């Protein structure tokens, strides 16, 4: 039986640290427009100043050392979100964490992105950002399943779909191109092979080569994918309101991204409720395995029916237009309790 959304969130056991009367609570529009910056701290003011000073010095030194070792990112977050997907240089920046992307070569083969991951950015969201198959990212990062990506800090992102193939014996470039039906010039270009190179051995990126759906399904397993790629502007749990300074408890997370960005189902599931909520706008409630997942801030009423089965990666709506950006709210419920979605997303 489908639950009304208000009953759903009452079961969610929302527990604000500081109670706020309905009359003094901020309007939903204000809640959507401000990101949580600081979490609660119990330091005295003097100690707080010392700690912040030390952290500031550490961050400055860290940035200076990274600046000397790595290519300088050239785009801000807002600019990078509107870059074409095939752009070679990009920088993606989250509100509290960074996913810095710059071109590099590893083992002397090809040009591709090196993405330094942070919270709110995973392998599946990078696939959405650069319009690549998850199979491509699994292959080039030598992963046997999607869950392994959770333990990576840095991943490789090629500039086009394809698979990494390991040749234990030397083979001619022409024979590889013929076998996989790839243009030989494209094969050379994607692997930085000169025209003088006739044979190759080891790892070669085969552009356009795909993985069978059944094999990809096995590699993804029960892992949840990200619904969108975007900036994580609200984290789960206790936060401090940036306007009132009051402590609040958030049952979900919010991604900021482009307007009308497709929102994907994080796993196979069954729709059990949909409608409109005064705070979360158009929403969809889906049963994914033992979890109930609430998708909010959808741009329009979902064209769905109850008990409809949906597939992982299927478009279930688009992000709500809140001016310059779109937003996606995600809340995951297990046994009547809201849990942090981030550790489950890959």
JSON list of C-alpha atoms in Angstrom, two decimals, residues 5 8 14 17 37 92 99 107 116-117 123 150 178 192 207 237 243 325 329:
[
{"chain": "A", "resi": 5, "resn": "UNK", "atom": "CA", "xyz": [4.41, 11.48, 1.51]},
{"chain": "A", "resi": 8, "resn": "UNK", "atom": "CA", "xyz": [6.36, 8.70, 4.89]},
{"chain": "A", "resi": 14, "resn": "UNK", "atom": "CA", "xyz": [13.09, 13.65, 11.69]},
{"chain": "A", "resi": 17, "resn": "UNK", "atom": "CA", "xyz": [18.55, 19.37, 17.43]},
{"chain": "A", "resi": 37, "resn": "UNK", "atom": "CA", "xyz": [28.27, 25.58, 5.26]},
{"chain": "A", "resi": 92, "resn": "UNK", "atom": "CA", "xyz": [34.22, 19.86, -11.83]},
{"chain": "A", "resi": 99, "resn": "UNK", "atom": "CA", "xyz": [36.49, 16.46, -8.31]},
{"chain": "A", "resi": 107, "resn": "UNK", "atom": "CA", "xyz": [51.68, 4.05, -19.35]},
{"chain": "A", "resi": 116, "resn": "UNK", "atom": "CA", "xyz": [40.07, 13.03, -8.18]},
{"chain": "A", "resi": 117, "resn": "UNK", "atom": "CA", "xyz": [36.87, 11.94, -6.50]},
{"chain": "A", "resi": 123, "resn": "UNK", "atom": "CA", "xyz": [31.98, 6.47, -11.02]},
{"chain": "A", "resi": 150, "resn": "UNK", "atom": "CA", "xyz": [34.02, 3.06, -3.60]},
{"chain": "A", "resi": 178, "resn": "UNK", "atom": "CA", "xyz": [40.35, -5.38, -38.35]},
{"chain": "A", "resi": 192, "resn": "UNK", "atom": "CA", "xyz": [49.09, 7.79, -28.85]},
{"chain": "A", "resi": 207, "resn": "UNK", "atom": "CA", "xyz": [37.42, 2.86, -28.96]},
{"chain": "A", "resi": 237, "resn": "UNK", "atom": "CA", "xyz": [22.16, 14.54, 9.14]},
{"chain": "A", "resi": 243, "resn": "UNK", "atom": "CA", "xyz": [20.77, 32.13, 7.80]},
{"chain": "A", "resi": 325, "resn": "UNK", "atom": "CA", "xyz": [20.07, 25.67, -11.71]},
{"chain": "A", "resi": 329, "resn": "UNK", "atom": "CA", "xyz": [16.52, 15.64, -3.59]}
]
